[in-house]
Amino acid sequence: MDKNRTEGAKNQVKGTVKEVAGKITGDKAQELEGKAQKTVGKVQSEVGKAKDNARH
């Protein structure tokens, strides 16, 4: 499994936590930061999947 896939999954989880924390506390900046990190994680996971597919 490509490293990007695991790092992407981590970023998605961290982003979700930040987003939820931002919603709970009413901190829009933290909420948006979480959404952005989640998106980065999704892209990173897709890059990892593509690399894995290219190897096989």
N, CA, C and O atoms as CSV, one atom per row, in Angstrom:
chain,resi,resn,atom,element,x,y,z
A,1,MET,N,N,0.849,-1.179,0.000
A,1,MET,CA,C,0.000,0.000,0.000
A,1,MET,C,C,0.894,1.241,0.000
A,1,MET,O,O,1.883,1.311,0.730
A,2,ASP,N,N,0.536,2.193,-0.811
A,2,ASP,CA,C,1.298,3.421,-0.945
A,2,ASP,C,C,1.168,4.289,0.308
A,2,ASP,O,O,0.110,4.343,0.937
A,3,LYS,N,N,2.262,4.963,0.656
A,3,LYS,CA,C,2.288,5.830,1.835
A,3,LYS,C,C,1.236,6.938,1.743
A,3,LYS,O,O,0.670,7.343,2.758
A,4,ASN,N,N,0.976,7.425,0.533
A,4,ASN,CA,C,-0.020,8.489,0.360
A,4,ASN,C,C,-1.410,8.053,0.814
A,4,ASN,O,O,-2.193,8.869,1.299
A,5,ARG,N,N,-1.712,6.782,0.658
A,5,ARG,CA,C,-3.033,6.300,1.079
A,5,ARG,C,C,-3.189,6.386,2.590
A,5,ARG,O,O,-4.227,6.824,3.086
A,6,THR,N,N,-2.153,5.967,3.330
A,6,THR,CA,C,-2.254,6.021,4.790
A,6,THR,C,C,-2.220,7.454,5.302
A,6,THR,O,O,-2.970,7.810,6.210
A,7,GLU,N,N,-1.355,8.272,4.724
A,7,GLU,CA,C,-1.296,9.682,5.126
A,7,GLU,C,C,-2.603,10.394,4.787
A,7,GLU,O,O,-3.079,11.234,5.550
A,8,GLY,N,N,-3.175,10.052,3.643
A,8,GLY,CA,C,-4.457,10.647,3.255
A,8,GLY,C,C,-5.562,10.290,4.228
A,8,GLY,O,O,-6.391,11.131,4.578
A,9,ALA,N,N,-5.572,9.038,4.664
A,9,ALA,CA,C,-6.577,8.603,5.637
A,9,ALA,C,C,-6.406,9.354,6.955
A,9,ALA,O,O,-7.389,9.759,7.576
A,10,LYS,N,N,-5.162,9.538,7.378
A,10,LYS,CA,C,-4.896,10.289,8.613
A,10,LYS,C,C,-5.405,11.723,8.485
A,10,LYS,O,O,-6.045,12.246,9.398
A,11,ASN,N,N,-5.119,12.351,7.352
A,11,ASN,CA,C,-5.561,13.728,7.146
A,11,ASN,C,C,-7.079,13.834,7.125
A,11,ASN,O,O,-7.639,14.816,7.612
A,12,GLN,N,N,-7.739,12.845,6.574
A,12,GLN,CA,C,-9.202,12.867,6.554
A,12,GLN,C,C,-9.764,12.788,7.965
A,12,GLN,O,O,-10.706,13.504,8.304
A,13,VAL,N,N,-9.189,11.920,8.787
A,13,VAL,CA,C,-9.662,11.781,10.171
A,13,VAL,C,C,-9.391,13.062,10.951
A,13,VAL,O,O,-10.273,13.566,11.645
A,14,LYS,N,N,-8.176,13.587,10.839
A,14,LYS,CA,C,-7.836,14.823,11.550
A,14,LYS,C,C,-8.727,15.973,11.098
A,14,LYS,O,O,-9.164,16.786,11.912
A,15,GLY,N,N,-8.993,16.036,9.803
A,15,GLY,CA,C,-9.854,17.086,9.273
A,15,GLY,C,C,-11.268,16.983,9.798
A,15,GLY,O,O,-11.892,17.992,10.126
A,16,THR,N,N,-11.776,15.764,9.878
A,16,THR,CA,C,-13.122,15.556,10.404
A,16,THR,C,C,-13.206,15.998,11.856
A,16,THR,O,O,-14.175,16.641,12.260
A,17,VAL,N,N,-12.183,15.651,12.644
A,17,VAL,CA,C,-12.163,16.048,14.061
A,17,VAL,C,C,-12.158,17.570,14.191
A,17,VAL,O,O,-12.911,18.132,14.986
A,18,LYS,N,N,-11.310,18.232,13.409
A,18,LYS,CA,C,-11.250,19.702,13.452
A,18,LYS,C,C,-12.579,20.317,13.028
A,18,LYS,O,O,-13.056,21.274,13.639
A,19,GLU,N,N,-13.166,19.759,11.983
A,19,GLU,CA,C,-14.436,20.292,11.480
A,19,GLU,C,C,-15.528,20.181,12.539
A,19,GLU,O,O,-16.262,21.138,12.785
A,20,VAL,N,N,-15.631,19.021,13.159
A,20,VAL,CA,C,-16.658,18.813,14.187
A,20,VAL,C,C,-16.390,19.710,15.393
A,20,VAL,O,O,-17.316,20.310,15.939
A,21,ALA,N,N,-15.136,19.804,15.809
A,21,ALA,CA,C,-14.793,20.672,16.943
A,21,ALA,C,C,-15.146,22.123,16.630
A,21,ALA,O,O,-15.645,22.849,17.490
A,22,GLY,N,N,-14.886,22.534,15.402
A,22,GLY,CA,C,-15.231,23.894,14.995
A,22,GLY,C,C,-16.732,24.140,15.021
A,22,GLY,O,O,-17.182,25.215,15.418
A,23,LYS,N,N,-17.502,23.149,14.601
A,23,LYS,CA,C,-18.963,23.280,14.630
A,23,LYS,C,C,-19.463,23.373,16.064
A,23,LYS,O,O,-20.333,24.188,16.372
A,24,ILE,N,N,-18.911,22.537,16.941
A,24,ILE,CA,C,-19.357,22.513,18.332
A,24,ILE,C,C,-19.039,23.824,19.041
A,24,ILE,O,O,-19.861,24.358,19.786
A,25,THR,N,N,-17.832,24.333,18.797
A,25,THR,CA,C,-17.411,25.553,19.485
A,25,THR,C,C,-17.833,26.823,18.760
A,25,THR,O,O,-17.686,27.921,19.297
A,26,GLY,N,N,-18.351,26.684,17.554
A,26,GLY,CA,C,-18.753,27.859,16.788
A,26,GLY,C,C,-17.574,28.569,16.135
A,26,GLY,O,O,-17.688,29.726,15.730
A,27,ASP,N,N,-16.445,27.877,16.032
A,27,ASP,CA,C,-15.229,28.444,15.440
A,27,ASP,C,C,-15.215,28.134,13.943
A,27,ASP,O,O,-14.802,27.050,13.530
A,28,LYS,N,N,-15.667,29.090,13.140
A,28,LYS,CA,C,-15.769,28.890,11.688
A,28,LYS,C,C,-14.414,28.645,11.049
A,28,LYS,O,O,-14.308,27.859,10.108
A,29,ALA,N,N,-13.364,29.313,11.552
A,29,ALA,CA,C,-12.027,29.136,10.986
A,29,ALA,C,C,-11.554,27.697,11.163
A,29,ALA,O,O,-11.005,27.100,10.237
A,30,GLN,N,N,-11.764,27.154,12.334
A,30,GLN,CA,C,-11.362,25.765,12.600
A,30,GLN,C,C,-12.196,24.800,11.762
A,30,GLN,O,O,-11.682,23.805,11.252
A,31,GLU,N,N,-13.460,25.095,11.628
A,31,GLU,CA,C,-14.346,24.261,10.815
A,31,GLU,C,C,-13.876,24.235,9.355
A,31,GLU,O,O,-13.811,23.171,8.738
A,32,LEU,N,N,-13.554,25.393,8.817
A,32,LEU,CA,C,-13.067,25.471,7.435
A,32,LEU,C,C,-11.707,24.813,7.274
A,32,LEU,O,O,-11.433,24.177,6.256
A,33,GLU,N,N,-10.858,24.967,8.277
A,33,GLU,CA,C,-9.549,24.320,8.239
A,33,GLU,C,C,-9.717,22.795,8.210
A,33,GLU,O,O,-8.996,22.097,7.497
A,34,GLY,N,N,-10.662,22.297,8.982
A,34,GLY,CA,C,-10.938,20.865,8.991
A,34,GLY,C,C,-11.450,20.375,7.644
A,34,GLY,O,O,-11.036,19.321,7.162
A,35,LYS,N,N,-12.344,21.137,7.044
A,35,LYS,CA,C,-12.858,20.755,5.722
A,35,LYS,C,C,-11.729,20.725,4.695
A,35,LYS,O,O,-11.665,19.824,3.858
A,36,ALA,N,N,-10.844,21.711,4.765
A,36,ALA,CA,C,-9.726,21.764,3.827
A,36,ALA,C,C,-8.791,20.577,4.031
A,36,ALA,O,O,-8.339,19.966,3.062
A,37,GLN,N,N,-8.502,20.253,5.276
A,37,GLN,CA,C,-7.610,19.132,5.558
A,37,GLN,C,C,-8.231,17.813,5.104
A,37,GLN,O,O,-7.536,16.920,4.620
A,38,LYS,N,N,-9.533,17.706,5.264
A,38,LYS,CA,C,-10.244,16.510,4.806
A,38,LYS,C,C,-10.127,16.370,3.291
A,38,LYS,O,O,-9.919,15.271,2.778
A,39,THR,N,N,-10.261,17.470,2.589
A,39,THR,CA,C,-10.149,17.456,1.128
A,39,THR,C,C,-8.738,17.066,0.700
A,39,THR,O,O,-8.564,16.276,-0.227
A,40,VAL,N,N,-7.738,17.617,1.370
A,40,VAL,CA,C,-6.350,17.260,1.072
A,40,VAL,C,C,-6.154,15.760,1.284
A,40,VAL,O,O,-5.492,15.096,0.485
A,41,GLY,N,N,-6.723,15.237,2.348
A,41,GLY,CA,C,-6.607,13.817,2.626
A,41,GLY,C,C,-7.241,12.951,1.556
A,41,GLY,O,O,-6.697,11.911,1.185
A,42,LYS,N,N,-8.387,13.381,1.064
A,42,LYS,CA,C,-9.060,12.627,0.007
A,42,LYS,C,C,-8.218,12.599,-1.262
A,42,LYS,O,O,-8.078,11.555,-1.899
A,43,VAL,N,N,-7.661,13.744,-1.626
A,43,VAL,CA,C,-6.817,13.826,-2.816
A,43,VAL,C,C,-5.580,12.963,-2.632
A,43,VAL,O,O,-5.183,12.230,-3.539
A,44,GLN,N,N,-4.978,13.053,-1.468
A,44,GLN,CA,C,-3.779,12.279,-1.181
A,44,GLN,C,C,-4.071,10.775,-1.270
A,44,GLN,O,O,-3.256,10.015,-1.794
A,45,SER,N,N,-5.210,10.355,-0.767
A,45,SER,CA,C,-5.595,8.940,-0.857
A,45,SER,C,C,-5.767,8.505,-2.303
A,45,SER,O,O,-5.358,7.407,-2.682
A,46,GLU,N,N,-6.370,9.361,-3.103
A,46,GLU,CA,C,-6.564,9.029,-4.516
A,46,GLU,C,C,-5.230,8.913,-5.254
A,46,GLU,O,O,-5.066,8.051,-6.118
A,47,VAL,N,N,-4.281,9.782,-4.909
A,47,VAL,CA,C,-2.945,9.701,-5.503
A,47,VAL,C,C,-2.308,8.368,-5.139
A,47,VAL,O,O,-1.700,7.711,-5.984
A,48,GLY,N,N,-2.449,7.974,-3.888
A,48,GLY,CA,C,-1.912,6.696,-3.448
A,48,GLY,C,C,-2.539,5.524,-4.167
A,48,GLY,O,O,-1.851,4.575,-4.543
A,49,LYS,N,N,-3.857,5.591,-4.361
A,49,LYS,CA,C,-4.558,4.528,-5.093
A,49,LYS,C,C,-4.045,4.439,-6.534
A,49,LYS,O,O,-3.832,3.348,-7.063
A,50,ALA,N,N,-3.853,5.595,-7.150
A,50,ALA,CA,C,-3.352,5.620,-8.526
A,50,ALA,C,C,-1.952,5.021,-8.613
A,50,ALA,O,O,-1.646,4.276,-9.545
A,51,LYS,N,N,-1.112,5.346,-7.646
A,51,LYS,CA,C,0.241,4.781,-7.619
A,51,LYS,C,C,0.192,3.268,-7.427
A,51,LYS,O,O,0.933,2.530,-8.076
A,52,ASP,N,N,-0.675,2.817,-6.540
A,52,ASP,CA,C,-0.827,1.369,-6.322
A,52,ASP,C,C,-1.291,0.677,-7.600
A,52,ASP,O,O,-0.771,-0.380,-7.959
A,53,ASN,N,N,-2.259,1.263,-8.280
A,53,ASN,CA,C,-2.764,0.687,-9.513
A,53,ASN,C,C,-1.710,0.668,-10.612
A,53,ASN,O,O,-1.665,-0.259,-11.420
A,54,ALA,N,N,-0.865,1.690,-10.638
A,54,ALA,CA,C,0.186,1.759,-11.650
A,54,ALA,C,C,1.231,0.675,-11.427
A,54,ALA,O,O,1.842,0.194,-12.382
A,55,ARG,N,N,1.436,0.297,-10.194
A,55,ARG,CA,C,2.418,-0.739,-9.868
A,55,ARG,C,C,1.923,-2.141,-10.253
A,55,ARG,O,O,2.726,-3.044,-10.487
A,56,HIS,N,N,0.614,-2.313,-10.317
A,56,HIS,CA,C,0.058,-3.658,-10.568
A,56,HIS,C,C,-0.330,-3.830,-11.979
A,56,HIS,O,O,-0.813,-4.897,-12.360
